[in-house]
Short mmCIF file of C-alpha atoms (C1' of nucleotides) in Angstrom, two decimals:
data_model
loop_
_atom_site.label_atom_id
_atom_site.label_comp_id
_atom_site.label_asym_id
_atom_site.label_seq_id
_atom_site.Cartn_x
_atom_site.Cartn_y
_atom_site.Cartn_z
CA UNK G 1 -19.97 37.37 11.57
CA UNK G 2 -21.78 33.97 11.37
CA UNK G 3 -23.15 32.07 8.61
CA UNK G 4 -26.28 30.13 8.92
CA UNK G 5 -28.81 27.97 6.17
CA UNK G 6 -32.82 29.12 6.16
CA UNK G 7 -35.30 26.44 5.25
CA UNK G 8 -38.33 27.37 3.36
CA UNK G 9 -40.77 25.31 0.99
CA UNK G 10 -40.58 27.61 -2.04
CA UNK G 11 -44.45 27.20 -2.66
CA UNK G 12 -45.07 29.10 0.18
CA UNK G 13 -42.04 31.69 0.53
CA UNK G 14 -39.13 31.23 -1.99
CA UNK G 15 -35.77 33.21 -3.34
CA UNK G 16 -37.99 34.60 -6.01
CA UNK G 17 -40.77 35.93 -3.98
CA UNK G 18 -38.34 37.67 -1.59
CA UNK G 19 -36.49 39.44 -4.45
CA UNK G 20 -39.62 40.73 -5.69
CA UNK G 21 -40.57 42.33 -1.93
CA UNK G 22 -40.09 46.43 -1.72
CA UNK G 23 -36.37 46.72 -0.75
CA UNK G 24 -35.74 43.17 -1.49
CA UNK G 25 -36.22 42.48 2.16
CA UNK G 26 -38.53 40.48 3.63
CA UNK G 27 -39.34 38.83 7.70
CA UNK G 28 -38.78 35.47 7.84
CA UNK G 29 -41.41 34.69 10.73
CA UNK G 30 -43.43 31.49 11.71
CA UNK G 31 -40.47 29.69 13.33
CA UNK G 32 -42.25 27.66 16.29
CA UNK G 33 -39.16 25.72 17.26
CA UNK G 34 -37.00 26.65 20.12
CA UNK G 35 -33.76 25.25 18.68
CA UNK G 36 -34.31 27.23 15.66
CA UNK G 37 -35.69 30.47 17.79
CA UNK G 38 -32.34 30.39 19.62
CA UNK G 39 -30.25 30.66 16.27
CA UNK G 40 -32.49 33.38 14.95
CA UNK G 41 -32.15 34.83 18.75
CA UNK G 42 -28.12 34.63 17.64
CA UNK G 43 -28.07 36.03 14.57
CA UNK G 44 -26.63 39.55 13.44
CA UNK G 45 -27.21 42.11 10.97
CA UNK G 46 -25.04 41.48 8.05
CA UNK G 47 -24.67 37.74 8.65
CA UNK G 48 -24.92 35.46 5.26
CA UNK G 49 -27.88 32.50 5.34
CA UNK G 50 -28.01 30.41 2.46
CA UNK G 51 -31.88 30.23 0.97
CA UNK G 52 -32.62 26.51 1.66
CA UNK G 53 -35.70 25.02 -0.82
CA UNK G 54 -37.49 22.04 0.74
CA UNK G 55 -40.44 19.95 -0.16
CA UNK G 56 -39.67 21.04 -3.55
CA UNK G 57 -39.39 19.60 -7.04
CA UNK G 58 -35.58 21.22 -6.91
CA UNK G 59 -34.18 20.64 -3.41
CA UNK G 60 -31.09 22.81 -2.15
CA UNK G 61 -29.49 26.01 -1.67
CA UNK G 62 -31.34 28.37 -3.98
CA UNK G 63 -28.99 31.59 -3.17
CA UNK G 64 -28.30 33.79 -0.30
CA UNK G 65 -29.63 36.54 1.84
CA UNK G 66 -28.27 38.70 4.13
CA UNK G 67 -29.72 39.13 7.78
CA UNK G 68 -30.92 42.56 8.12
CA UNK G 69 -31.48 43.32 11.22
CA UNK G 70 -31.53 41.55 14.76
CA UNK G 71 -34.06 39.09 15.92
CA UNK G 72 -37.86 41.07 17.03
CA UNK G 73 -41.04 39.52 18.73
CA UNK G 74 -43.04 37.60 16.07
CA UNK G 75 -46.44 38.75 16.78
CA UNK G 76 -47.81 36.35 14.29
CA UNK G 77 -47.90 34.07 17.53
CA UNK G 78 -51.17 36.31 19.24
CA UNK G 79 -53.17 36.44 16.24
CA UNK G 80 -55.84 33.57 16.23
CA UNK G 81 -56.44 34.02 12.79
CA UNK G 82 -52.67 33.22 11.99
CA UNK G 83 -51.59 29.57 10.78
CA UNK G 84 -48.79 30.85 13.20
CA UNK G 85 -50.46 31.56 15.74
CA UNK G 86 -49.53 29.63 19.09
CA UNK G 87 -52.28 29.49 21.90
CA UNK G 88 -49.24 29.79 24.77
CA UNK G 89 -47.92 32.55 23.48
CA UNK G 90 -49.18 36.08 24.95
CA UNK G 91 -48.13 39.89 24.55
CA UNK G 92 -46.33 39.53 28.06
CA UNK G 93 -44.77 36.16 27.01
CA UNK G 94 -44.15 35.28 23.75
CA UNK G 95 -41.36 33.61 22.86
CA UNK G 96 -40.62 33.61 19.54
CA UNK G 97 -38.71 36.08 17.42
CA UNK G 98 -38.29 36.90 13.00
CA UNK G 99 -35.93 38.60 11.67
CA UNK G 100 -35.81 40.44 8.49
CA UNK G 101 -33.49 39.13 5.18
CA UNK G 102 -32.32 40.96 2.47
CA UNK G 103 -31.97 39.58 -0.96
CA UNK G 104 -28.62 39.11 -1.85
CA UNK G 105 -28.01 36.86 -4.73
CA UNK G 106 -30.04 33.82 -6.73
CA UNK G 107 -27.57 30.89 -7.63
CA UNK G 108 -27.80 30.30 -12.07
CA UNK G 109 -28.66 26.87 -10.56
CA UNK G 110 -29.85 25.61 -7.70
CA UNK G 111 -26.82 23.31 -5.80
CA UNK G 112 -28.74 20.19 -4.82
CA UNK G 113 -28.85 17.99 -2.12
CA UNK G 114 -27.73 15.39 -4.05
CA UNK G 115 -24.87 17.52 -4.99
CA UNK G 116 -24.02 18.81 -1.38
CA UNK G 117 -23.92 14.98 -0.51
CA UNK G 118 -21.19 14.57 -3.23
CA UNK G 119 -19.27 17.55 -2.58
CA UNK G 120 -16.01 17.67 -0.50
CA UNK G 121 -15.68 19.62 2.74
CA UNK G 122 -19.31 19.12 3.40
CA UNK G 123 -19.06 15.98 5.29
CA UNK G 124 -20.58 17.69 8.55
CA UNK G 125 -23.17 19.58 7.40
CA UNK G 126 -26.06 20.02 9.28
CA UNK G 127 -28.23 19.71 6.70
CA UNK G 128 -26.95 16.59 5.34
CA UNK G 129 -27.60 14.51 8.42
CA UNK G 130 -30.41 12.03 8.67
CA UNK G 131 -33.26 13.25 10.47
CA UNK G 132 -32.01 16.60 10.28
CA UNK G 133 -35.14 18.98 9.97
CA UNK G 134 -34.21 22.03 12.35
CA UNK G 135 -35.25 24.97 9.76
CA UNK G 136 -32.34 27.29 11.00
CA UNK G 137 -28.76 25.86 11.39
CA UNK G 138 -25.65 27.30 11.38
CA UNK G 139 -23.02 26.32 8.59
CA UNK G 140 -19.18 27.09 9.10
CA UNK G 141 -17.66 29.41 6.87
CA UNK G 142 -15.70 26.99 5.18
CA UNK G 143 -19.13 25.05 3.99
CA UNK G 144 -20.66 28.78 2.88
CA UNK G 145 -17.56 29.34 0.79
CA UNK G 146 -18.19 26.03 -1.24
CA UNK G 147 -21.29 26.24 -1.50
CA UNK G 148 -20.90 30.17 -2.58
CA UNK G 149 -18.24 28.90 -5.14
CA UNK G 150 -20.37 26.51 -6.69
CA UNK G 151 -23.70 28.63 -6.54
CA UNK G 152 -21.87 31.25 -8.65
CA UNK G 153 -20.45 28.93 -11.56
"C1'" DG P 1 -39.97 12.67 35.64
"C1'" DC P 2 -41.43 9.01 32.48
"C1'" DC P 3 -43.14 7.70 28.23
"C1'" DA P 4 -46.92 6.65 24.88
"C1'" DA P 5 -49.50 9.03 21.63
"C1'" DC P 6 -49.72 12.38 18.46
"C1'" DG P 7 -48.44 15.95 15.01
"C1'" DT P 8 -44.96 17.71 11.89
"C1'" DT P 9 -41.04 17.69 8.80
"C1'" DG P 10 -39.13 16.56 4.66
"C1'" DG P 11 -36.83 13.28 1.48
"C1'" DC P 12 -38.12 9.82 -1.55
"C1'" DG E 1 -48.62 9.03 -0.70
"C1'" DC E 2 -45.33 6.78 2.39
"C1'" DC E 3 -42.81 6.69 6.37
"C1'" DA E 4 -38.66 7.53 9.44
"C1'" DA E 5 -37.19 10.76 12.62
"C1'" DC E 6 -38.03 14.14 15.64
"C1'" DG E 7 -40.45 17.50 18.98
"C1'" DT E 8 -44.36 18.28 21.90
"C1'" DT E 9 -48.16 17.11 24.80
"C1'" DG E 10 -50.47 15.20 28.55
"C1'" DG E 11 -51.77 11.39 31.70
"C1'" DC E 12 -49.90 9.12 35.43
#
DNA sequence: GCCAACGTTGGC
DNA sequence: GCCAACGTTGGC
């Protein structure tokens, strides 16, 4: 069981819109970063992510989803029409992957990044450190607990 | 293999 | 809109 934050810019996919998907579940595909491939490559079902909103007028941890299933080919990658598409990539060799989240909760409030800054215990965040801008990280458990905690105030 | 140029991310 | 930081590309 491994915990992990998920970057999105809500304008384009946010907490909302996946809680509004059939089943609550939704793919989270377009990752074209091989760092960020090999943590989706990693993750399991029933591992927690917390919903990361960036570029936003309300930056942080919206809520949290569940991973619902293991990583699959993102065929997004062949289709020329895609913005995701990726020239290299071809039905013999593609290399990158989605997975599918579930839904789990919305935070009453969003918990900032100004708040995660202030907030002991989250010193090492990933997320937190300059230049940071891999979209999938892992966080410990100890950082998902706090973050859970304050989320659900 | 080096590295400059370029494109993207993402907070401010 | 700005710009620092980073990843990728491509010429050599």
């Amino acid at each position: 069981m491994q915990y992990w934050l998920m970057k999105s810019e809500p304008d384009v996919f946010s907490i909302d819109h996946l809680a509004k998907l059939p089943g609550k579940t939704g793919s989270w595909e377009g990752v074209r970063n091989y760092q960020a491939r090999n943590h989706l490559q990693a993750m399991k079902k029933g591992d927690l992510a917390l919903f990361y909103h960036s570029s936003a007028d309300i930056i942080g941890v919206a809520g949290i989803v569940t991973i619902a299933g293991e990583a699959e080919p993102d065929t997004f990658a062949l289709d020329k029409k895609s913005i995701y598409h990726d020239p290299k990539a071809t039905r013999e060799k593609n290399p990158w992957v989605f997975v599918r989240v579930k839904y789990q909760k919305k935070f009453k409030e969003v918990v900032t990044l100004a708040t995660l800054r202030q907030t002991a215990g989250l010193e090492d965040m990933l997320v937190l450190k300059k230049g940071m801008r891999l979209s999938i990280q892992p966080v410990t458990e100890k950082e998902f607990k706090i973050i859970e905690k304050m989320g659900s105030k």
